[in-house]
Amino acid sequence: MKKLTSLVALVLALTMVLCACNTTPAESTTDSTTTSTTTTEATTPTPTTTETTTAETTTEETTTEETTTVAPEPTVPELETKSLKVLAIGNSFSEDATAFLWDICDSAGMDEIIIANLYIGGCSLDTHWSNMQANAAAYDYQYNEWGSFNKSKKSIRWALEDEEWDIITIQQVSQNSGMTETFGNLQNILDYIKQYSKNPDAKIYWHMTWAYQQNSTHSGFANYGKDQMTMYNAILDAGKYVLENYEDIDGVIPSGTAVQNLRTSDFGDKVTRDGYHMSWSTGRYMTALTWFHTFTGYPVEYVEWYPTHSRAGISYAVNPDDLDVIRESVTNAVKDPFKVTTSQFALIVEPVKTTALTDADRKLLKDAGFNPDEYAVLDLEMHVQGYYNSSSASTLTTKDNSTAANVVNFNASRIFNRTDIPFGSVISVDAGYQYRPEAWTDLSAKTASRPANVSDALVVVDKDWWGSFSYRAFNLSAVTTKTMTADDNAHFRVYVPTVANPTIPESEKKPTTALVTSGDQKAADFEVLAKLGVVSSASDMTKYNVFDWKPTVASYYNSSSNSTRISAANSTATNIPNFISSDIFQKKDLPVGTIIIVDAGYQYRPEGWTKLDSKTSPRPDNVDANVVVVNEGWWGSYAYRAFNVSATATKTMTAADGAHFRIYVPKA
């Protein structure tokens, strides 16, 4: 009985299992009708097998793809440098470069960081050496171990012995940074560092600083002709010179190249706060990043920290939109420290267009003495009824953005750069019309002195026309106010040369070359000088050189205003033709003992400045004394001097009149 019961139970159990097995596929089919019908119809008439296989395959492929796309390993490289101790023997430029260096190192994961800067404003190599010899505690010792700087008065020796520095940096004062003749005490400084450095294996780096902003008013900019690229290239040459001639120097920090790289981008020439010091935000951050990358080699694209704070009314915050171009500039500078690398973020400037000369154009140029075959007509891309005001902005004012009533009185060109309108270009305007050659050093900056209107029939573009400007545009108008139309554009033309050195007629040339003093003139001058007792005998003429004072006809300076040479290119003053002006000179050009001679009937004003682009009060008087010998009193507090030569009875001066003013400098 028990066996029968067990058998019945077994049969019942099997029946239940079979029922359960038959129920599951039916529920599955019903449940998945909406989701799997399409798949079943699209694949195979045996849905159960196909659906199961397809689902499994799809799931496996999805899992595999997800595993492949998720990066299991961190891509950020590890910083190998875990400790860094840097001492800068410098000035305000090293203060700029080290301001954010600790923060960058800390954010990159360093364990031990000490950044210190020995600061004296404007400190030169010679001053550093003098302070070393005297062991003078003359420096602000700016010491940062925990994220902020502490300051105390210390000597260079004290600082060298304070820590086991990994890196010690040196640099020249900015205005002499490209003048190797001022590096005379560099070896003495290197020997001193080697003698007193607590770490005998410390590496010494030369800080290759930056060129000034193009419109900088720093007096030392005159050392480089007030030209940014001239200064930058001189700094590069000095860096190469240091590496080649001083074996104790282990490398250069290319801060200046990073800055110049950035200037090629749409960021532009605005990385300083005053024309020469780095800006509180971008400039300081970028130079610190350059130091960090130079010392560690760590890719700067992985440096996440950047300043976002303000303090005492000064914003140190870097715009995150600028991080890519900053990092690019630094990376390229360390990779190629001795050349500018154009940024991929550079402004896209539309190339200029030119057209062939018409018969009327050819006649105009030929009649004026130019060779028509050497020129093309520049397409000015004139906008009818609009104008610029460079003292306000570089935005074109039109009816679309202004309600100014005088908009209709002008037509305006596009903005051009120096390459678009090179030296030798010819600007022509017809009678009854005038143009204002608006100008900017930077398109984001205002121009302090807006150029005047010009109605001269022909103007030849030269160095003075461009001056320190990087961009120019033209507002065309009628001399007698009228509503302008597109037809008026035909009365204004710019011809650009198609050859490297176009033929400039003598009538259009400015005599900027030296006025050669003949041997007979020099002998006659020294006969007079000997009679006056200025020299012991006429034979002393062999002890002097004739000085080329670089005369420019129809120009003058007014030191009570600024140090800009005034000419027809930037002024409508009616007295301009009455003067010949020299270049601006320093004491090294006109040393004590220099002899200045002016003939009867002529005079000169020895303009003077303590600092370029500053005002002088009182302005020096005209001098008509036949002979003046330069002494310390003549220079006084002036650092720069120039000459306006004129006739005592007002007249239009010519190149020939320049021969009545002569300068002799003693031979070294």
XYZ file of C-alpha atoms in Angstrom:
668
model
C 0.000 0.000 0.000
C 2.800 2.257 0.938
C 4.447 1.424 -2.387
C 1.230 2.225 -4.252
C 0.858 5.473 -2.381
C 4.428 6.367 -3.174
C 3.927 5.513 -6.821
C 0.799 7.648 -7.007
C 2.627 10.462 -5.328
C 5.462 10.142 -7.809
C 3.070 10.217 -10.750
C 1.314 13.264 -9.382
C 4.628 14.986 -8.865
C 5.747 14.247 -12.400
C 2.413 15.489 -13.708
C 2.843 18.780 -11.844
C 6.345 19.204 -13.184
C 5.188 18.570 -16.719
C 2.368 21.061 -16.291
C 4.762 23.594 -14.978
C 7.068 23.075 -17.959
C 4.219 23.573 -20.414
C 3.057 26.758 -18.634
C 6.347 28.698 -18.767
C 6.747 29.041 -22.553
C 3.127 30.038 -22.935
C 3.473 32.887 -20.438
C 6.753 33.971 -21.971
C 5.258 34.113 -25.469
C 2.286 36.096 -24.302
C 4.362 38.491 -22.214
C 6.947 39.214 -24.866
C 4.672 39.526 -27.835
C 5.112 43.283 -28.074
C 8.841 43.228 -27.597
C 9.929 40.198 -29.525
C 7.447 39.880 -32.385
C 9.479 42.190 -34.616
C 12.692 40.410 -33.823
C 11.083 37.015 -34.479
C 9.599 38.107 -37.818
C 12.856 39.663 -38.914
C 15.010 36.685 -38.132
C 13.727 33.126 -38.253
C 10.564 30.985 -38.101
C 11.883 29.197 -34.945
C 11.372 31.987 -32.437
C 12.391 30.310 -29.184
C 15.859 29.347 -30.303
C 16.441 32.509 -32.288
C 15.233 34.857 -29.590
C 17.316 33.179 -26.919
C 20.436 33.147 -29.050
C 19.972 36.705 -30.259
C 19.378 38.004 -26.767
C 22.451 36.290 -25.410
C 24.621 37.466 -28.266
C 23.381 41.037 -27.978
C 23.983 41.046 -24.247
C 27.494 39.720 -24.637
C 28.363 42.226 -27.341
C 26.981 45.094 -25.280
C 28.947 44.003 -22.242
C 32.104 43.703 -24.313
C 31.644 47.172 -25.830
C 31.032 48.777 -22.451
C 34.142 47.134 -21.025
C 36.196 48.394 -23.976
C 35.039 52.037 -23.823
C 35.506 52.495 -20.073
C 39.145 53.360 -19.357
C 40.261 51.112 -16.508
C 43.589 52.889 -16.084
C 44.036 56.577 -15.071
C 45.448 58.620 -17.972
C 46.918 61.419 -15.865
C 50.688 60.845 -15.612
C 52.289 60.773 -12.208
C 54.589 63.639 -11.303
C 58.043 62.168 -10.769
C 59.415 65.263 -9.020
C 58.227 64.957 -5.428
C 60.380 67.703 -3.927
C 61.381 71.075 -5.361
C 63.312 73.898 -3.725
C 63.833 76.970 -5.912
C 65.701 80.190 -5.086
C 65.420 83.128 -7.506
C 68.052 85.862 -7.329
C 66.159 88.540 -9.162
C 63.794 91.471 -9.046
C 60.152 92.201 -9.853
C 60.245 89.974 -12.948
C 61.185 86.907 -10.883
C 58.585 88.017 -8.332
C 55.986 87.804 -11.113
C 57.210 84.382 -12.239
C 57.271 82.795 -8.773
C 53.986 84.212 -7.465
C 51.947 81.091 -8.323
C 54.739 78.505 -8.599
C 54.100 76.965 -5.161
C 50.393 76.519 -5.885
C 51.068 74.810 -9.206
C 53.595 72.421 -7.655
C 51.239 71.633 -4.793
C 48.293 70.905 -7.078
C 50.464 68.568 -9.167
C 51.139 66.414 -6.118
C 54.559 67.443 -4.806
C 55.298 66.507 -1.211
C 57.895 69.162 -0.373
C 57.923 72.619 -1.956
C 59.942 75.707 -1.073
C 59.901 78.720 -3.393
C 61.916 81.832 -2.535
C 62.685 85.073 -4.353
C 65.396 87.591 -3.457
C 63.748 90.847 -4.458
C 65.020 94.349 -5.131
C 62.988 96.283 -7.688
C 64.932 96.827 -10.927
C 67.968 94.964 -9.605
C 70.726 94.389 -12.167
C 73.547 91.859 -12.272
C 75.998 94.568 -11.249
C 73.889 95.431 -8.200
C 73.632 91.756 -7.247
C 77.418 91.488 -7.420
C 77.915 94.617 -5.322
C 75.527 93.238 -2.706
C 77.345 89.910 -2.735
C 80.671 91.609 -2.101
C 79.194 93.605 0.784
C 77.083 90.684 2.061
C 74.308 93.272 2.200
C 70.965 92.293 3.724
C 69.307 94.454 1.087
C 66.732 92.001 -0.274
C 63.146 91.175 0.496
C 63.529 87.440 1.051
C 60.152 86.218 -0.185
C 59.913 82.682 1.233
C 57.028 80.283 0.570
C 56.948 76.833 2.160
C 53.280 76.406 3.076
C 51.387 78.311 0.396
C 52.024 81.944 1.301
C 55.063 84.204 1.200
C 56.835 85.488 4.288
C 59.161 88.450 3.849
C 62.316 89.420 5.729
C 65.459 91.392 4.932
C 68.292 89.036 4.038
C 71.513 88.852 2.030
C 72.175 86.590 -0.929
C 74.681 84.554 1.077
C 72.169 84.047 3.885
C 69.606 82.765 1.393
C 72.092 80.446 -0.335
C 72.903 78.861 3.015
C 69.287 78.753 4.234
C 68.177 75.674 2.261
C 69.616 72.928 0.094
C 68.239 74.479 -3.056
C 67.607 72.213 -6.046
C 67.529 75.139 -8.461
C 68.919 78.674 -8.292
C 67.916 81.203 -10.953
C 69.546 84.447 -12.044
C 68.552 87.138 -14.531
C 69.447 90.590 -15.780
C 67.353 93.693 -15.165
C 64.729 93.869 -17.896
C 65.978 96.874 -19.878
C 69.421 95.236 -20.180
C 68.169 91.681 -20.646
C 69.230 91.620 -24.284
C 72.496 93.540 -23.855
C 75.339 91.087 -23.228
C 77.779 93.941 -22.733
C 76.115 94.426 -19.329
C 76.882 90.837 -18.234
C 80.433 91.622 -17.102
C 79.918 90.392 -13.524
C 77.982 87.255 -14.395
C 80.920 84.897 -13.853
C 81.634 86.530 -10.488
C 78.024 85.891 -9.497
C 78.212 82.254 -10.611
C 81.421 81.705 -8.653
C 79.805 83.213 -5.559
C 76.769 80.948 -5.882
C 79.007 77.909 -6.221
C 81.034 78.985 -3.189
C 78.137 79.520 -0.772
C 75.381 77.225 -2.043
C 74.408 74.749 0.682
C 73.728 72.189 -2.038
C 76.854 71.813 -4.206
C 74.766 70.025 -6.839
C 72.193 72.801 -7.225
C 71.401 73.570 -10.856
C 71.634 77.170 -12.042
C 69.114 78.457 -14.592
C 69.116 81.701 -16.568
C 65.691 83.364 -16.530
C 65.076 84.517 -20.103
C 62.628 87.347 -19.450
C 60.100 88.936 -21.801
C 60.014 91.848 -24.215
C 57.919 94.868 -23.300
C 54.449 95.506 -24.651
C 54.682 97.359 -27.982
C 53.221 100.554 -26.518
C 55.288 100.370 -23.321
C 56.491 103.651 -21.834
C 59.429 102.046 -19.996
C 62.470 104.270 -20.539
C 64.665 101.235 -21.216
C 62.581 100.339 -24.268
C 64.710 102.866 -26.157
C 67.598 100.378 -25.909
C 65.757 98.352 -28.541
C 64.385 101.158 -30.685
C 61.069 100.834 -28.826
C 60.348 97.717 -30.867
C 59.051 94.552 -29.209
C 60.525 92.019 -31.630
C 63.914 93.739 -31.581
C 63.916 93.398 -27.795
C 62.689 89.797 -27.888
C 65.343 88.729 -30.408
C 68.036 90.447 -28.341
C 66.856 88.495 -25.277
C 67.080 85.257 -27.278
C 70.603 86.090 -28.431
C 71.576 86.852 -24.843
C 70.166 83.505 -23.706
C 72.192 81.662 -26.332
C 75.263 83.678 -25.372
C 74.902 82.712 -21.717
C 74.543 79.002 -22.496
C 77.533 79.054 -24.826
C 79.884 81.051 -22.599
C 79.059 80.105 -18.984
C 79.414 76.394 -18.276
C 77.963 76.773 -14.762
C 74.551 77.609 -16.234
C 72.524 74.437 -16.721
C 69.627 75.799 -18.753
C 67.253 78.643 -19.540
C 63.701 79.341 -18.423
C 61.954 80.627 -21.578
C 59.390 82.915 -19.962
C 59.916 85.496 -22.694
C 59.166 82.987 -25.430
C 56.001 81.808 -23.665
C 54.861 85.438 -23.535
C 55.718 86.007 -27.193
C 53.907 82.802 -28.184
C 50.799 84.009 -26.368
C 50.988 87.328 -28.203
C 50.505 85.515 -31.519
C 47.097 84.283 -30.354
C 43.810 86.106 -30.193
C 44.788 87.016 -26.620
C 47.027 89.661 -28.188
C 49.580 92.024 -26.710
C 47.891 92.560 -23.347
C 49.705 90.183 -21.020
C 51.290 92.953 -18.920
C 49.724 95.179 -16.282
C 51.750 98.294 -17.070
C 53.596 97.647 -20.315
C 56.385 95.531 -18.796
C 55.370 93.675 -15.593
C 53.239 90.555 -16.044
C 49.502 90.935 -15.537
C 48.313 89.896 -12.084
C 46.407 86.941 -13.528
C 47.307 85.462 -16.910
C 50.869 86.804 -17.059
C 51.913 85.633 -13.613
C 50.198 82.277 -14.010
C 51.741 81.579 -17.417
C 55.297 82.436 -16.359
C 54.956 80.294 -13.215
C 53.689 77.454 -15.399
C 56.754 77.936 -17.629
C 59.061 77.578 -14.622
C 57.188 74.474 -13.465
C 57.301 72.805 -16.896
C 60.991 73.672 -17.334
C 61.980 72.153 -13.991
C 59.756 69.054 -14.009
C 58.927 68.261 -17.627
C 55.411 67.483 -16.446
C 52.772 68.103 -19.170
C 50.995 71.321 -18.270
C 47.672 70.187 -19.734
C 47.320 68.058 -16.600
C 47.834 70.984 -14.245
C 44.294 71.672 -13.112
C 44.945 74.507 -10.666
C 44.695 78.137 -11.738
C 44.023 81.269 -9.673
C 40.406 82.288 -9.190
C 40.736 84.709 -6.289
C 40.892 88.442 -5.680
C 42.716 90.245 -2.918
C 42.929 93.878 -1.839
C 40.951 94.987 -4.863
C 43.170 93.124 -7.356
C 41.803 90.211 -9.372
C 44.244 87.347 -9.870
C 41.601 85.190 -11.549
C 42.520 83.551 -14.843
C 39.705 83.177 -17.354
C 39.245 79.403 -17.810
C 38.589 80.046 -21.503
C 42.251 81.122 -21.784
C 43.733 77.961 -20.248
C 44.213 76.143 -23.557
C 46.178 78.954 -25.170
C 48.230 79.501 -21.989
C 49.165 75.821 -21.844
C 49.926 75.778 -25.558
C 52.200 78.826 -25.241
C 54.134 77.281 -22.345
C 54.499 73.859 -23.963
C 55.818 75.330 -27.202
C 58.199 77.667 -25.360
C 59.861 74.883 -23.390
C 60.001 72.730 -26.523
C 61.465 75.537 -28.685
C 62.809 78.219 -26.318
C 64.600 80.243 -28.986
C 61.802 80.882 -31.459
C 58.221 82.111 -31.563
C 55.626 79.422 -32.244
C 52.447 80.838 -33.736
C 49.409 79.849 -31.726
C 46.708 77.653 -33.201
C 44.373 80.076 -31.458
C 45.638 82.952 -33.596
C 43.174 85.437 -34.982
C 42.046 84.488 -38.445
C 42.730 87.630 -40.437
C 41.193 87.927 -43.848
C 43.937 88.353 -46.457
C 43.918 91.635 -48.299
C 42.846 91.868 -51.900
C 44.484 93.916 -54.617
C 43.518 94.856 -58.148
C 45.496 95.978 -61.165
C 46.115 99.669 -61.747
C 43.793 101.545 -64.069
C 45.214 103.909 -66.661
C 44.366 106.792 -64.327
C 46.234 105.095 -61.472
C 49.287 104.521 -63.621
C 49.320 108.146 -64.750
C 48.977 109.430 -61.186
C 51.901 107.324 -59.935
C 54.077 108.036 -62.951
C 53.479 111.788 -62.752
C 54.516 111.670 -59.082
C 57.766 109.888 -59.924
C 56.793 106.334 -58.937
C 57.124 103.252 -61.122
C 53.553 102.036 -61.797
C 54.825 98.536 -62.576
C 55.799 98.171 -58.907
C 52.326 98.792 -57.452
C 48.813 97.392 -57.172
C 45.606 98.963 -55.824
C 44.655 97.858 -52.311
C 41.002 96.876 -51.914
C 39.976 99.036 -48.954
C 36.664 97.200 -48.515
C 34.951 100.501 -47.752
C 31.790 100.603 -45.667
C 29.487 103.394 -46.777
C 28.438 105.692 -43.930
C 30.498 104.569 -40.986
C 33.633 105.560 -39.077
C 36.115 104.549 -36.376
C 37.207 106.507 -33.321
C 40.488 104.991 -32.175
C 40.458 107.046 -28.974
C 37.362 105.090 -27.964
C 37.584 101.586 -29.474
C 38.261 99.669 -32.672
C 34.577 99.077 -33.388
C 33.164 100.449 -36.628
C 30.409 102.957 -35.850
C 27.441 102.596 -38.221
C 23.698 103.216 -38.316
C 23.249 99.672 -37.018
C 24.947 100.353 -33.684
C 24.756 104.115 -33.222
C 22.338 107.021 -33.457
C 25.153 109.524 -34.095
C 23.968 112.023 -36.684
C 27.391 112.341 -38.332
C 27.647 108.670 -39.341
C 26.413 109.611 -42.820
C 29.371 111.948 -43.334
C 31.996 109.193 -43.513
C 32.966 106.040 -45.349
C 35.364 103.669 -43.575
C 37.809 100.992 -44.677
C 38.469 97.664 -43.005
C 41.307 97.483 -40.441
C 44.790 96.696 -41.794
C 48.045 95.569 -40.188
C 51.650 96.426 -41.003
C 51.969 93.576 -43.480
C 48.912 94.751 -45.385
C 50.262 98.293 -45.866
C 54.066 97.963 -45.945
C 56.683 100.683 -46.130
C 56.675 102.241 -49.595
C 52.891 102.169 -49.959
C 51.359 105.334 -51.410
C 48.155 106.936 -50.093
C 46.322 109.255 -52.487
C 43.322 111.487 -51.830
C 41.700 113.876 -54.295
C 41.179 117.589 -53.697
C 38.062 118.276 -51.668
C 38.443 115.096 -49.611
C 40.333 114.095 -46.481
C 40.967 110.954 -44.471
C 41.781 110.150 -40.871
C 44.298 107.273 -40.572
C 42.942 105.779 -37.345
C 45.531 103.762 -35.419
C 45.796 101.196 -32.634
C 48.639 99.372 -30.909
C 46.139 96.720 -29.824
C 42.598 96.334 -31.088
C 41.345 96.030 -27.523
C 43.090 99.238 -26.437
C 42.243 102.923 -26.811
C 44.585 105.314 -28.620
C 45.478 108.246 -26.404
C 46.165 110.730 -29.208
C 43.834 110.190 -32.139
C 45.482 110.849 -35.548
C 44.481 114.041 -37.334
C 42.706 114.296 -40.684
C 44.993 114.344 -43.726
C 44.265 116.098 -47.010
C 47.741 115.878 -48.596
C 47.441 114.578 -52.152
C 50.145 111.918 -51.642
C 51.641 110.326 -48.528
C 54.326 107.639 -48.610
C 54.067 105.079 -45.815
C 57.285 104.816 -43.812
C 58.480 103.967 -40.304
C 57.166 107.243 -38.895
C 53.721 106.675 -40.422
C 53.361 103.377 -38.605
C 55.218 104.510 -35.475
C 54.366 102.153 -32.612
C 50.989 101.237 -34.098
C 50.104 97.713 -35.217
C 46.773 98.433 -36.916
C 45.348 101.250 -39.022
C 42.078 102.049 -40.802
C 40.754 105.027 -42.758
C 37.754 107.319 -42.317
C 37.088 109.114 -45.619
C 35.101 112.354 -45.646
C 34.640 115.503 -47.687
C 36.461 118.633 -46.553
C 33.092 120.390 -46.749
C 30.643 118.248 -44.796
C 28.342 116.183 -47.001
C 26.447 112.899 -47.006
C 28.807 110.249 -48.350
C 27.902 107.620 -50.951
C 29.726 104.699 -52.537
C 30.733 106.972 -55.429
C 32.928 109.022 -53.083
C 35.241 106.049 -52.508
C 36.818 106.615 -55.920
C 38.473 109.762 -54.539
C 40.658 107.794 -52.108
C 43.196 105.123 -53.034
C 46.037 103.179 -51.444
C 48.721 101.689 -53.670
C 50.794 98.850 -52.202
C 54.151 97.742 -53.594
C 54.390 94.421 -55.399
C 58.195 94.382 -55.114
C 60.465 94.353 -52.084
C 62.003 97.799 -52.568
C 59.826 100.062 -54.703
C 61.312 103.142 -56.317
C 60.578 106.215 -54.193
C 61.050 109.560 -55.965
C 63.524 111.946 -54.362
C 60.757 114.471 -53.756
C 58.974 111.987 -51.490
C 62.009 110.748 -49.568
C 62.721 111.895 -46.047
C 66.422 112.568 -45.584
C 67.043 110.272 -42.626
C 70.558 109.246 -43.591
C 73.610 110.803 -42.008
C 74.735 114.218 -43.142
C 78.357 113.551 -43.900
C 80.755 116.149 -42.572
C 83.637 116.477 -45.006
C 87.258 116.236 -43.969
C 87.715 119.908 -44.876
C 84.774 120.912 -42.680
C 86.131 118.898 -39.764
C 89.587 120.437 -40.179
C 88.072 123.932 -40.282
C 86.026 123.216 -37.163
C 89.063 122.061 -35.218
C 91.059 125.120 -36.284
C 88.317 127.199 -34.651
C 88.165 124.900 -31.621
C 91.916 125.215 -31.126
C 91.709 129.035 -31.255
C 88.902 128.947 -28.700
C 90.966 126.690 -26.457
C 88.407 123.895 -26.607
C 91.103 121.531 -27.903
C 94.846 121.913 -27.526
C 95.533 121.929 -31.270
C 93.834 121.312 -34.584
C 95.542 117.920 -34.746
C 93.255 116.793 -31.920
C 90.686 116.167 -34.631
C 92.097 112.619 -34.840
C 90.776 112.018 -31.318
C 87.162 112.624 -32.366
C 84.621 110.972 -34.614
C 81.930 112.760 -36.604
C 78.627 111.825 -34.966
C 75.668 110.827 -37.142
C 72.776 112.652 -35.487
C 70.202 111.006 -37.777
C 68.490 114.159 -39.110
C 64.871 114.035 -40.259
C 63.657 117.071 -42.192
C 60.258 118.581 -41.310
C 59.920 117.249 -37.791
C 60.542 118.222 -34.173
C 60.034 117.173 -30.536
C 58.264 118.942 -27.690
C 59.593 117.470 -24.457
C 57.033 119.391 -22.406
C 54.404 117.149 -24.016
C 56.027 113.743 -24.662
C 58.886 112.108 -26.573
C 57.038 111.491 -29.842
C 58.592 112.980 -32.967
C 56.069 115.412 -34.476
C 55.717 115.317 -38.261
C 53.076 115.562 -40.961
C 52.344 111.881 -40.397
C 50.806 112.573 -36.993
C 50.129 116.304 -36.796
C 48.674 119.208 -38.758
C 50.908 121.800 -37.040
C 51.897 124.479 -39.549
C 55.417 124.991 -38.144
C 56.630 121.449 -38.864
C 58.596 122.451 -42.025
C 60.677 124.873 -39.945
C 62.678 122.161 -38.166
C 65.041 119.245 -38.611
C 65.091 116.780 -35.717
C 67.605 114.175 -34.612
C 66.990 110.741 -33.158
C 66.835 110.427 -29.366
C 70.201 109.677 -27.739
C 71.539 108.493 -24.393
C 74.653 109.467 -22.466
C 76.568 106.533 -23.911
C 75.960 108.067 -27.362
C 76.951 111.613 -26.367
C 79.458 111.199 -23.538
C 81.066 113.976 -21.544
C 83.551 115.730 -23.842
C 81.280 115.667 -26.902
C 81.487 118.892 -28.939
C 78.339 120.466 -30.435
C 78.727 123.133 -33.125
C 76.034 125.293 -34.729
C 76.771 127.922 -37.369
C 75.686 131.569 -37.213
C 72.078 132.045 -38.291
C 71.030 128.677 -36.864
C 69.997 127.337 -33.463
C 69.013 124.081 -31.803
C 66.864 123.077 -28.873
C 68.429 120.196 -26.875
C 65.209 118.504 -25.779
C 65.596 116.365 -22.655
C 63.711 113.637 -20.808
C 64.337 111.796 -17.577
C 62.005 109.090 -18.871
C 60.632 108.608 -22.362
C 56.963 109.415 -22.921
C 57.036 111.669 -19.876
C 56.719 115.450 -19.776
C 59.679 117.753 -19.110
C 59.250 120.982 -17.191
C 60.709 123.422 -17.951
C 61.463 122.673 -21.577
C 65.100 123.414 -22.576
C 65.690 126.712 -24.393
C 67.047 127.167 -27.907
C 70.843 127.432 -28.125
C 72.685 129.558 -30.687
C 76.138 129.471 -29.062
C 78.676 128.441 -31.693
C 80.316 125.743 -29.535
C 79.075 123.737 -26.558
C 81.119 121.032 -24.848
C 79.015 118.386 -23.149
C 79.684 118.035 -19.425
C 77.879 116.429 -16.485
C 75.797 119.569 -16.056
C 74.601 119.361 -19.658
C 73.145 115.922 -18.954
C 72.004 116.781 -15.430
C 69.097 114.506 -14.505
C 68.260 113.742 -18.127
C 68.586 110.188 -19.417
C 67.659 111.061 -23.020
C 68.270 114.041 -25.304
C 67.422 115.026 -28.878
C 67.863 118.111 -31.060
C 65.475 120.357 -32.989
C 67.553 122.377 -35.467
C 66.096 125.547 -36.996
C 67.106 128.898 -38.450
C 67.129 131.901 -36.101
C 65.001 133.691 -38.715
C 62.045 131.380 -39.397
C 62.346 129.526 -42.702
C 61.504 126.185 -44.290
C 64.377 123.842 -43.546
C 65.911 121.529 -46.145
C 68.419 118.715 -45.913
C 71.186 121.158 -46.840
C 70.465 123.197 -43.703
C 71.405 120.193 -41.598
C 75.068 120.742 -42.481
C 75.056 123.820 -40.224
C 74.759 121.601 -37.136
C 77.589 119.188 -36.288
C 78.551 116.910 -33.415
C 81.958 115.390 -32.644
C 82.302 112.628 -30.042
C 85.593 111.620 -28.412
C 86.988 108.292 -29.522
C 86.854 105.583 -26.878
